[in-house]
Tab-separated table of C-alpha atoms in Angstrom:
chain	number	residue	atom	x	y	z
A	1	MET	CA	0.002	-0.006	0.005
A	2	ILE	CA	1.107	3.538	-0.819
A	3	SER	CA	0.431	6.019	1.975
A	4	ILE	CA	0.040	9.740	1.289
A	5	ILE	CA	0.859	11.604	4.481
A	6	ASP	CA	-2.023	13.868	5.528
A	7	TYR	CA	-0.534	16.536	7.739
A	8	GLY	CA	-3.158	19.158	7.009
A	9	SER	CA	-1.528	20.531	3.906
A	10	GLY	CA	-2.775	20.885	0.392
A	11	ASN	CA	-4.783	19.025	-2.164
A	12	LEU	CA	-4.191	15.386	-1.230
A	13	LYS	CA	-7.091	13.973	-3.148
A	14	SER	CA	-5.518	14.778	-6.511
A	15	ILE	CA	-2.501	12.570	-5.820
A	16	LYS	CA	-4.765	9.729	-4.691
A	17	ASN	CA	-6.824	10.229	-7.872
A	18	GLY	CA	-3.622	10.056	-9.885
A	19	PHE	CA	-2.700	6.694	-8.394
A	20	SER	CA	-6.281	5.418	-8.855
A	21	LYS	CA	-6.152	6.392	-12.527
A	22	ILE	CA	-3.125	4.161	-13.072
A	23	GLY	CA	-4.858	1.352	-11.186
A	24	VAL	CA	-3.045	1.624	-7.851
A	25	ASP	CA	-4.637	1.833	-4.414
A	26	SER	CA	-3.343	4.490	-2.108
A	27	LEU	CA	-4.366	5.863	1.246
A	28	VAL	CA	-4.488	9.455	2.453
A	29	THR	CA	-3.694	9.068	6.134
A	30	ASP	CA	-2.552	10.763	9.319
A	31	ASN	CA	-2.391	7.437	11.132
A	32	ALA	CA	1.107	6.642	12.410
A	33	GLY	CA	0.571	2.886	11.957
A	34	MET	CA	-0.478	3.290	8.309
A	35	ILE	CA	2.511	5.513	7.649
A	36	LYS	CA	4.875	3.067	9.369
A	37	ASP	CA	3.535	0.045	7.454
A	38	ALA	CA	3.439	1.753	4.062
A	39	GLU	CA	5.392	0.094	1.234
A	40	ALA	CA	5.896	3.534	-0.254
A	41	LEU	CA	5.347	6.999	1.166
A	42	VAL	CA	4.301	10.208	-0.553
A	43	LEU	CA	4.889	13.576	1.115
A	44	PRO	CA	2.689	16.145	-0.619
A	45	GLY	CA	2.430	19.781	0.326
A	46	VAL	CA	1.224	23.213	-0.594
A	47	GLY	CA	1.702	26.292	1.534
A	48	ALA	CA	4.433	27.717	3.736
A	49	PHE	CA	7.556	25.843	4.811
A	50	GLY	CA	7.374	26.792	8.504
A	51	ALA	CA	3.732	25.914	9.049
A	52	ALA	CA	4.094	22.625	7.173
A	53	MET	CA	7.180	21.613	9.194
A	54	GLY	CA	5.268	22.371	12.387
A	55	ASN	CA	2.488	19.993	11.334
A	56	LEU	CA	4.912	17.410	9.986
A	57	HIS	CA	7.024	17.246	13.134
A	58	LYS	CA	5.275	14.272	14.673
A	59	TYR	CA	5.766	12.164	11.531
A	60	GLN	CA	9.431	13.038	11.151
A	61	ASP	CA	10.848	9.879	12.773
A	62	LEU	CA	8.474	7.659	10.756
A	63	ILE	CA	9.771	9.292	7.557
A	64	PHE	CA	13.413	8.782	8.581
A	65	GLU	CA	12.708	5.144	9.452
A	66	HIS	CA	10.930	4.534	6.126
A	67	ILE	CA	13.839	5.953	4.148
A	68	GLU	CA	16.391	4.072	6.271
A	69	LEU	CA	14.601	0.810	5.433
A	70	GLY	CA	15.130	1.538	1.745
A	71	LYS	CA	11.443	1.861	0.893
A	72	PRO	CA	10.463	4.250	-1.942
A	73	PHE	CA	9.724	7.810	-0.896
A	74	LEU	CA	8.314	10.625	-3.037
A	75	GLY	CA	8.195	14.301	-2.075
A	76	VAL	CA	5.995	16.586	-4.167
A	77	CYS	CA	6.325	20.393	-4.458
A	78	LEU	CA	6.596	21.692	-0.871
A	79	GLY	CA	7.146	18.021	0.007
A	80	LEU	CA	10.410	18.291	-1.963
A	81	GLN	CA	11.462	21.496	-0.232
A	82	LEU	CA	10.790	20.053	3.250
A	83	LEU	CA	13.506	17.468	2.577
A	84	PHE	CA	16.105	20.265	2.775
A	85	SER	CA	17.964	21.687	5.769
A	86	HIS	CA	16.256	25.057	5.935
A	87	SER	CA	14.340	27.632	3.896
A	88	GLN	CA	14.505	31.381	3.449
A	89	GLU	CA	10.727	31.281	3.718
A	90	SER	CA	10.883	30.343	7.412
A	91	SER	CA	14.502	30.820	8.412
A	92	LYS	CA	14.213	29.695	12.043
A	93	ILE	CA	12.595	26.362	11.212
A	94	GLN	CA	14.685	23.232	10.598
A	95	GLY	CA	13.720	21.098	7.619
A	96	LEU	CA	14.039	17.307	7.426
A	97	ASN	CA	17.658	17.683	6.231
A	98	ILE	CA	17.472	14.541	4.072
A	99	PHE	CA	19.060	16.609	1.296
A	100	PRO	CA	21.589	19.029	2.823
A	101	GLY	CA	21.026	22.446	1.285
A	102	GLU	CA	18.838	25.483	1.279
A	103	VAL	CA	15.483	26.563	-0.111
A	104	VAL	CA	15.722	30.097	-1.560
A	105	ARG	CA	13.339	32.556	-3.199
A	106	LEU	CA	13.205	32.605	-6.997
A	107	PRO	CA	15.015	35.598	-8.520
A	108	PRO	CA	12.630	38.512	-9.172
A	109	ASP	CA	13.441	38.779	-12.917
A	110	ASN	CA	10.448	36.578	-13.761
A	111	LYS	CA	6.906	36.491	-12.434
A	112	ILE	CA	6.573	34.830	-9.036
A	113	PRO	CA	5.125	32.281	-8.367
A	114	HIS	CA	6.653	30.212	-11.161
A	115	MET	CA	3.218	28.976	-12.208
A	116	GLY	CA	2.365	26.993	-15.265
A	117	TRP	CA	3.715	24.385	-17.626
A	118	ASN	CA	7.473	24.261	-18.038
A	119	GLN	CA	9.718	21.895	-19.944
A	120	LEU	CA	11.928	19.338	-18.239
A	121	LYS	CA	15.593	19.122	-19.112
A	122	ILE	CA	16.883	15.719	-18.066
A	123	ILE	CA	20.318	15.819	-16.403
A	124	LYS	CA	20.779	12.215	-15.401
A	125	ASN	CA	19.038	8.871	-15.264
A	126	CYS	CA	16.494	8.397	-12.543
A	127	PRO	CA	14.012	5.512	-12.233
A	128	ILE	CA	10.965	7.807	-11.968
A	129	LEU	CA	11.973	9.527	-15.229
A	130	GLU	CA	12.050	6.355	-17.277
A	131	GLY	CA	10.503	7.094	-20.672
A	132	ILE	CA	10.249	10.808	-19.858
A	133	GLY	CA	11.980	13.277	-22.171
A	134	SER	CA	11.562	16.998	-22.514
A	135	GLU	CA	7.923	16.944	-21.426
A	136	TYR	CA	5.994	19.872	-20.018
A	137	VAL	CA	4.905	19.516	-16.403
A	138	TYR	CA	2.945	21.806	-14.080
A	139	PHE	CA	4.807	23.957	-11.552
A	140	VAL	CA	3.505	26.282	-8.828
A	141	HIS	CA	6.138	27.586	-6.441
A	142	SER	CA	7.923	30.732	-5.280
A	143	TYR	CA	11.028	29.084	-3.756
A	144	TYR	CA	13.485	26.618	-5.244
A	145	VAL	CA	16.096	24.285	-3.818
A	146	VAL	CA	19.878	24.644	-3.851
A	147	PRO	CA	21.337	21.263	-2.814
A	148	GLU	CA	24.860	21.138	-1.405
A	149	ASN	CA	25.468	18.153	-3.622
A	150	ASN	CA	24.259	18.846	-7.157
A	151	ASP	CA	24.452	15.150	-8.048
A	152	VAL	CA	20.981	14.631	-6.606
A	153	VAL	CA	19.413	16.764	-9.382
A	154	ALA	CA	18.006	14.527	-12.119
A	155	ALA	CA	16.103	17.183	-14.101
A	156	VAL	CA	15.728	20.947	-14.206
A	157	ALA	CA	13.369	23.478	-15.783
A	158	GLU	CA	14.536	26.816	-17.170
A	159	TYR	CA	12.947	29.837	-15.501
A	160	GLY	CA	15.603	32.522	-15.572
A	161	ILE	CA	17.744	29.985	-13.734
A	162	ASP	CA	17.825	26.211	-13.893
A	163	VAL	CA	15.203	25.244	-11.321
A	164	PRO	CA	15.811	21.752	-9.889
A	165	ALA	CA	12.677	19.857	-10.927
A	166	VAL	CA	13.432	16.227	-10.072
A	167	LEU	CA	15.706	14.986	-7.286
A	168	CYS	CA	16.798	11.466	-6.936
A	169	ARG	CA	19.069	9.745	-4.387
A	170	ASP	CA	18.838	6.017	-3.606
A	171	ASN	CA	15.212	5.392	-2.630
A	172	VAL	CA	14.327	9.087	-2.159
A	173	TYR	CA	12.633	10.871	-5.071
A	174	ALA	CA	11.136	14.319	-5.260
A	175	THR	CA	9.505	16.581	-7.824
A	176	GLN	CA	9.182	20.358	-7.607
A	177	PHE	CA	6.242	20.175	-10.026
A	178	HIS	CA	2.916	18.414	-9.456
A	179	PRO	CA	2.852	15.039	-11.258
A	180	GLU	CA	-0.819	14.712	-10.300
A	181	LYS	CA	-1.579	17.921	-12.299
A	182	SER	CA	0.786	17.294	-15.218
A	183	GLY	CA	-1.433	15.333	-17.546
A	184	LYS	CA	-0.234	12.036	-19.012
A	185	SER	CA	3.452	12.808	-18.381
A	186	GLY	CA	2.722	13.248	-14.687
A	187	LEU	CA	0.809	10.006	-14.510
A	188	ASP	CA	3.721	8.254	-16.230
A	189	ILE	CA	6.030	9.539	-13.477
A	190	LEU	CA	3.647	8.204	-10.802
A	191	LYS	CA	3.602	4.890	-12.688
A	192	ASN	CA	7.404	4.775	-12.596
A	193	PHE	CA	7.330	5.416	-8.857
A	194	VAL	CA	4.812	2.625	-8.320
A	195	LYS	CA	7.091	0.216	-10.201
A	196	LEU	CA	9.678	0.721	-7.449
A	197	VAL	CA	7.345	-0.834	-4.897
A	198	GLU	CA	8.247	-4.495	-4.572
B	1	MET	CA	10.610	28.321	-20.651
B	2	LEU	CA	7.074	28.638	-19.393
B	3	ALA	CA	4.424	27.673	-21.921
B	4	LYS	CA	1.446	29.922	-22.614
B	5	ARG	CA	-1.691	28.310	-21.230
B	6	ILE	CA	-4.944	27.610	-23.068
B	7	ILE	CA	-7.862	27.468	-20.636
B	8	PRO	CA	-11.389	26.380	-21.598
B	9	CYS	CA	-14.004	27.984	-19.379
B	10	LEU	CA	-17.167	26.182	-18.397
B	11	ASP	CA	-20.028	28.488	-17.402
B	12	CYS	CA	-22.162	26.160	-15.295
B	13	ASP	CA	-25.852	26.234	-14.552
B	14	LEU	CA	-26.128	24.001	-11.492
B	15	GLN	CA	-29.902	23.953	-11.171
B	16	VAL	CA	-30.198	20.606	-12.917
B	17	PRO	CA	-28.619	17.318	-11.764
B	18	HIS	CA	-24.878	17.177	-12.688
B	19	GLY	CA	-25.173	20.773	-13.945
B	20	ARG	CA	-24.966	21.941	-17.544
B	21	VAL	CA	-22.570	24.190	-19.400
B	22	VAL	CA	-24.259	27.218	-20.929
B	23	LYS	CA	-23.198	29.902	-23.280
B	24	GLY	CA	-25.216	32.937	-24.138
B	25	VAL	CA	-24.814	36.649	-24.564
B	26	GLU	CA	-26.078	38.236	-21.354
B	27	PHE	CA	-28.323	35.295	-20.691
B	28	LYS	CA	-30.082	35.713	-24.010
B	29	GLN	CA	-30.074	32.984	-26.653
B	30	ILE	CA	-28.640	30.522	-24.191
B	31	ARG	CA	-27.119	27.426	-25.774
B	32	TYR	CA	-26.351	24.255	-23.867
B	33	ALA	CA	-22.990	22.712	-24.539
B	34	GLY	CA	-23.182	19.597	-22.366
B	35	GLU	CA	-22.420	18.410	-18.854
B	36	PRO	CA	-19.479	20.025	-17.049
B	37	VAL	CA	-17.713	16.761	-16.194
B	38	ASP	CA	-17.933	15.444	-19.769
B	39	LEU	CA	-16.686	18.658	-21.343
B	40	ALA	CA	-13.832	19.030	-18.845
B	41	THR	CA	-12.716	15.481	-19.557
B	42	LYS	CA	-12.857	16.054	-23.303
B	43	TYR	CA	-10.793	19.249	-23.074
B	44	TYR	CA	-8.242	17.554	-20.799
B	45	GLN	CA	-7.853	14.762	-23.342
B	46	GLU	CA	-7.433	17.312	-26.123
B	47	GLY	CA	-4.598	19.050	-24.295
B	48	ALA	CA	-6.186	21.931	-22.353
B	49	ASP	CA	-3.671	23.278	-19.834
B	50	GLU	CA	-6.160	24.136	-17.125
B	51	ILE	CA	-9.932	24.247	-16.759
B	52	VAL	CA	-12.097	26.946	-15.180
B	53	PHE	CA	-15.573	26.214	-13.803
B	54	LEU	CA	-17.782	29.232	-13.172
B	55	ASP	CA	-21.089	28.927	-11.338
B	56	ILE	CA	-23.037	31.552	-13.284
B	57	THR	CA	-25.733	31.728	-10.615
B	58	ALA	CA	-22.988	32.198	-7.985
B	59	SER	CA	-25.407	30.779	-5.492
B	60	HIS	CA	-24.478	29.606	-2.051
B	61	GLU	CA	-27.011	26.773	-2.243
B	62	ARG	CA	-25.393	25.275	-5.312
B	63	ARG	CA	-21.882	25.125	-3.876
B	64	GLU	CA	-22.239	21.498	-2.863
B	65	THR	CA	-23.306	20.647	-6.419
B	66	MET	CA	-20.174	22.425	-7.670
B	67	ALA	CA	-18.041	20.452	-5.227
B	68	ASP	CA	-19.598	17.239	-6.582
B	69	VAL	CA	-18.776	18.339	-10.143
B	70	ILE	CA	-15.157	19.030	-9.121
B	71	ARG	CA	-14.873	15.688	-7.296
B	72	ALA	CA	-16.154	13.789	-10.327
B	73	THR	CA	-13.993	15.775	-12.743
B	74	THR	CA	-10.737	15.327	-10.873
B	75	GLU	CA	-11.068	11.536	-10.979
B	76	ASN	CA	-10.152	11.690	-14.649
B	77	VAL	CA	-8.725	15.153	-15.268
B	78	PHE	CA	-5.098	15.761	-14.305
B	79	VAL	CA	-4.529	19.428	-15.006
B	80	PRO	CA	-5.183	22.346	-12.640
B	81	ILE	CA	-8.802	23.235	-11.912
B	82	CYS	CA	-10.064	26.673	-10.984
B	83	VAL	CA	-13.540	27.308	-9.517
B	84	GLY	CA	-15.399	30.614	-9.424
B	85	GLY	CA	-18.824	31.870	-8.434
B	86	GLY	CA	-20.158	31.931	-4.901
B	87	ILE	CA	-16.741	31.856	-3.204
B	88	ARG	CA	-17.143	34.290	-0.307
B	89	LYS	CA	-15.268	33.066	2.751
B	90	PRO	CA	-11.875	31.449	3.375
B	91	LEU	CA	-13.784	28.267	4.245
B	92	ASP	CA	-15.239	28.227	0.714
B	93	TYR	CA	-11.678	28.097	-0.643
B	94	VAL	CA	-10.753	25.289	1.719
B	95	ASN	CA	-13.823	23.254	0.766
B	96	MET	CA	-13.288	23.654	-2.967
B	97	LEU	CA	-9.612	22.676	-2.625
B	98	LYS	CA	-10.654	19.646	-0.605
B	99	ALA	CA	-13.021	18.653	-3.411
B	100	GLY	CA	-10.033	18.646	-5.776
B	101	ALA	CA	-9.799	22.209	-7.104
B	102	ASP	CA	-6.410	23.928	-7.210
B	103	LYS	CA	-7.551	27.548	-7.322
B	104	CYS	CA	-10.617	29.620	-6.548
B	105	SER	CA	-11.588	32.800	-8.342
B	106	THR	CA	-13.442	35.619	-6.608
B	107	ASN	CA	-14.715	38.887	-7.956
B	108	THR	CA	-17.698	40.453	-6.163
B	109	ALA	CA	-16.772	39.101	-2.728
B	110	ALA	CA	-13.227	40.491	-2.987
B	111	ILE	CA	-14.488	43.932	-4.046
B	112	HIS	CA	-16.901	44.006	-1.096
B	113	ASN	CA	-14.333	42.648	1.333
B	114	PRO	CA	-10.750	43.035	0.072
B	115	ASP	CA	-9.395	41.492	3.303
B	116	LEU	CA	-10.734	38.192	1.990
B	117	ILE	CA	-7.715	38.098	-0.347
B	118	ASN	CA	-5.261	38.512	2.552
B	119	GLU	CA	-7.073	35.960	4.709
B	120	ALA	CA	-7.571	33.353	1.980
B	121	SER	CA	-4.023	33.636	0.639
B	122	LYS	CA	-2.601	33.083	4.125
B	123	ILE	CA	-4.658	29.924	4.536
B	124	VAL	CA	-4.510	28.314	1.099
B	125	GLY	CA	-1.570	30.173	-0.463
B	126	SER	CA	-1.425	32.891	-3.139
B	127	GLN	CA	-1.309	30.293	-5.911
B	128	ALA	CA	-4.895	29.326	-5.056
B	129	CYS	CA	-6.235	32.887	-4.961
B	130	VAL	CA	-7.343	34.067	-8.382
B	131	ILE	CA	-9.046	37.436	-8.675
B	132	GLY	CA	-11.622	37.840	-11.393
B	133	ILE	CA	-11.745	41.367	-12.761
B	134	ASP	CA	-14.575	42.238	-15.152
B	135	ALA	CA	-13.567	45.558	-16.660
B	136	LYS	CA	-15.403	48.005	-18.909
B	137	ARG	CA	-13.941	50.931	-20.785
B	138	ARG	CA	-14.984	54.443	-19.783
B	139	TYR	CA	-13.993	56.870	-22.474
B	140	ILE	CA	-13.170	60.438	-21.521
B	141	GLU	CA	-12.386	63.565	-23.490
B	142	GLU	CA	-9.785	64.985	-21.138
B	143	GLU	CA	-7.636	63.537	-18.373
B	144	SER	CA	-9.130	65.966	-15.864
B	145	GLU	CA	-12.475	64.123	-16.132
B	146	ALA	CA	-10.991	61.142	-14.300
B	147	SER	CA	-7.986	62.513	-12.463
B	148	ASP	CA	-8.124	59.785	-9.808
B	149	LYS	CA	-8.056	57.013	-12.405
B	150	ILE	CA	-5.293	55.319	-14.372
B	151	ILE	CA	-5.888	56.606	-17.883
B	152	VAL	CA	-4.856	54.644	-20.934
B	153	GLU	CA	-4.401	56.058	-24.397
B	154	THR	CA	-6.335	53.605	-26.552
B	155	LYS	CA	-6.788	53.617	-30.313
B	156	LYS	CA	-10.286	54.996	-29.736
B	157	GLY	CA	-9.210	57.687	-27.345
B	158	LEU	CA	-8.498	58.150	-23.645
B	159	ALA	CA	-10.141	55.650	-21.326
B	160	TRP	CA	-10.016	54.184	-17.882
B	161	PHE	CA	-11.337	50.743	-16.880
B	162	ASP	CA	-14.287	50.318	-14.508
B	163	CYS	CA	-14.665	47.148	-12.394
B	164	SER	CA	-18.052	45.475	-12.566
B	165	ILE	CA	-19.536	42.999	-10.133
B	166	TYR	CA	-22.406	40.510	-10.075
B	167	GLY	CA	-21.467	39.200	-13.509
B	168	GLY	CA	-21.535	42.636	-15.155
B	169	ARG	CA	-24.870	43.716	-13.742
B	170	GLU	CA	-23.411	46.455	-11.540
B	171	PHE	CA	-20.500	48.893	-11.898
B	172	THR	CA	-18.369	50.044	-9.015
B	173	GLY	CA	-16.331	52.990	-10.320
B	174	ILE	CA	-13.248	51.177	-9.035
B	175	ASP	CA	-10.259	51.513	-11.356
B	176	ALA	CA	-9.451	48.023	-12.660
B	177	VAL	CA	-5.713	48.649	-13.070
B	178	ALA	CA	-5.303	50.013	-9.544
B	179	TRP	CA	-7.481	47.199	-8.201
B	180	ALA	CA	-5.317	44.573	-9.927
B	181	MET	CA	-2.216	46.035	-8.253
B	182	GLU	CA	-3.943	46.127	-4.876
B	183	CYS	CA	-5.001	42.494	-5.266
B	184	GLU	CA	-1.386	41.521	-5.935
B	185	ASP	CA	-0.261	43.382	-2.795
B	186	ARG	CA	-2.936	41.620	-0.774
B	187	GLY	CA	-1.740	38.196	-1.861
B	188	ALA	CA	-3.609	37.288	-5.058
B	189	GLY	CA	-1.702	34.810	-7.227
B	190	GLU	CA	-3.325	35.443	-10.592
B	191	ILE	CA	-5.745	37.783	-12.372
B	192	LEU	CA	-8.547	36.448	-14.554
B	193	LEU	CA	-9.250	39.528	-16.648
B	194	THR	CA	-12.482	39.748	-18.616
B	195	SER	CA	-13.364	42.597	-20.921
B	196	MET	CA	-17.056	43.432	-20.514
B	197	ASP	CA	-16.909	45.364	-23.781
B	198	ARG	CA	-15.763	42.293	-25.694
B	199	ASP	CA	-17.362	39.409	-23.795
B	200	GLY	CA	-19.620	37.484	-26.159
B	201	THR	CA	-18.705	39.564	-29.211
B	202	LYS	CA	-16.067	37.316	-30.862
B	203	ASP	CA	-14.245	40.507	-31.901
B	204	GLY	CA	-11.090	39.526	-30.003
B	205	TYR	CA	-9.761	40.259	-26.527
B	206	ASP	CA	-9.375	43.855	-25.359
B	207	LEU	CA	-5.628	43.895	-25.974
B	208	GLU	CA	-5.072	47.373	-24.577
B	209	LEU	CA	-6.754	46.402	-21.302
B	210	THR	CA	-4.873	43.106	-21.152
B	211	ARG	CA	-1.477	44.654	-21.841
B	212	THR	CA	-2.037	47.500	-19.361
B	213	ILE	CA	-2.866	45.148	-16.501
B	214	SER	CA	-0.267	42.547	-17.445
B	215	GLU	CA	2.454	45.233	-17.377
B	216	SER	CA	1.168	46.638	-14.069
B	217	VAL	CA	1.401	43.459	-12.010
B	218	ASP	CA	4.000	40.733	-11.543
B	219	ILE	CA	1.472	37.924	-11.221
B	220	PRO	CA	0.114	35.971	-14.218
B	221	VAL	CA	-2.813	37.459	-16.154
B	222	ILE	CA	-5.407	35.355	-17.976
B	223	ALA	CA	-7.035	37.162	-20.918
B	224	SER	CA	-10.767	36.612	-21.272
B	225	GLY	CA	-13.751	37.915	-23.174
B	226	GLY	CA	-14.262	38.252	-26.904
B	227	VAL	CA	-12.242	35.455	-28.472
B	228	GLY	CA	-13.553	34.361	-31.860
B	229	ASN	CA	-10.604	32.596	-33.489
B	230	PRO	CA	-7.013	31.396	-32.914
B	231	GLN	CA	-5.576	34.678	-34.238
B	232	HIS	CA	-7.217	36.469	-31.282
B	233	ILE	CA	-5.482	34.085	-28.864
B	234	LEU	CA	-2.140	34.670	-30.600
B	235	GLU	CA	-2.656	38.449	-30.199
B	236	ALA	CA	-3.498	38.035	-26.483
B	237	PHE	CA	0.018	36.661	-26.039
B	238	THR	CA	2.034	38.780	-28.484
B	239	LEU	CA	0.254	42.149	-28.120
B	240	GLY	CA	-1.669	41.668	-24.866
B	241	LYS	CA	1.289	40.164	-22.988
B	242	ALA	CA	-1.075	37.694	-21.323
B	243	ASP	CA	0.227	34.527	-19.650
B	244	ALA	CA	-2.848	32.498	-20.467
B	245	ALA	CA	-5.917	32.771	-22.666
B	246	LEU	CA	-9.399	31.721	-21.655
B	247	ALA	CA	-12.100	30.791	-24.132
B	248	ALA	CA	-15.481	29.145	-24.083
B	249	SER	CA	-17.694	29.006	-27.146
B	250	ILE	CA	-14.938	28.401	-29.705
B	251	PHE	CA	-14.255	25.144	-27.834
B	252	HIS	CA	-17.820	24.201	-26.845
B	253	PHE	CA	-19.194	24.269	-30.338
B	254	ASN	CA	-16.066	22.825	-31.969
B	255	GLU	CA	-15.391	25.954	-33.988
B	256	PHE	CA	-11.694	25.760	-33.105
B	257	PRO	CA	-10.824	22.733	-30.957
B	258	VAL	CA	-7.923	22.986	-28.478
B	259	PRO	CA	-5.431	21.008	-30.643
B	260	GLN	CA	-6.094	23.285	-33.635
B	261	VAL	CA	-5.546	26.422	-31.517
B	262	LYS	CA	-2.299	25.023	-30.103
B	263	ALA	CA	-1.014	24.008	-33.521
B	264	PHE	CA	-1.729	27.521	-34.824
B	265	LEU	CA	0.074	29.136	-31.880
B	266	LYS	CA	3.062	26.851	-32.290
B	267	GLU	CA	3.322	27.679	-36.007
B	268	ASN	CA	3.410	31.318	-34.996
B	269	GLY	CA	6.230	30.920	-32.522
B	270	VAL	CA	4.307	30.744	-29.245
B	271	VAL	CA	5.592	28.184	-26.751
B	272	VAL	CA	2.731	25.820	-25.923
B	273	ARG	CA	2.587	22.413	-24.303
B	274	ALA	CA	2.033	19.515	-26.651
B	275	LYS	CA	-0.637	17.137	-25.393
């Protein structure tokens, strides 16, 4: 079973609908047992970094344990940013620090939020990008991630700067865009993620 | 690079089971285009980048019907969904987002209570707070006639833009350009800009209005009102500087289906998402 962590943030139903569409059961849950037993975890998120971290705090150890066990993990949008050490958006709040690095505001040269369909530029192989080329996917965000180790970036999108769009390290995957709102390409990425579940 | 978005708009009458999509000029000669869920699914499959649902009766009683429509739509439609009409309180935003919408659009409620934008954007985020502005040209002879307004030199003379509410039935005297900037300051994430002079005419978008507002704010602007053919949509992007173009009847009655519009834009150098 795939569990989608419900910590009071964002449009969780869309991700569940995405999995249903590709014929996979998933569960939107705030239940610690369901999160602990999940074969794969999805961390969604819309909103502010600080508030989300506050709500996520009690699930933090379950997330660490899940990743430690080598089970597939997917962070989406804010769920990608929360994997970092800290964010300019809420500078006093510690992130999950799974990817050392910072979350910083997009440069003001372009409209903020970066909202709409942007084209992926694949940097390196990543299991969730199998069969994905320079597709357009749907972004909505005002901050972007700057990892200490750039090797985790599997794809970027050009928006004045190269915005990290897909991160990938061992069993941890994350997308800055919303695969559940990115049409067929997004569903293909969810399908690739599901394939990782034994 | 960000693609320009093509957004079909479904004007929904929710007084029948499942609702129905209507199109008519000022409620005259109303034509029925089909059920909202079916049309949304069709447009998604054809490559629409986003879909807007507007409850034309904007009634509080019908909000649960709209939520049902959104729930059913998002089972099969995987692009962003925006809902407008009858959104008055932050809780309305939360409920629509829970049903599966990504954004809510408000017009009248935001004019009556601008703090709604601040409150809603804090709770659901700016990206979910779309402000609908329905603007009408007010021509003047001399600048002194409207010294408190932002005056634009149009091809037909000096004009300022008046915000209307209640679907164009009432005018407020509020300057649309100034209002757009205030909405941005208050936390709005996008402007859905409809020209009341052009709506239903098929003469093309009001490009001067669109460009003025688009150059006055740093948030995306969706051009709306008056589209009759793909050339109009091209102009909304090239001359109007819009980020997205909204259209209804050209899609509903298969005059220019989404793929045809996108192919035309691509031929003319506009970056659009292939299906």
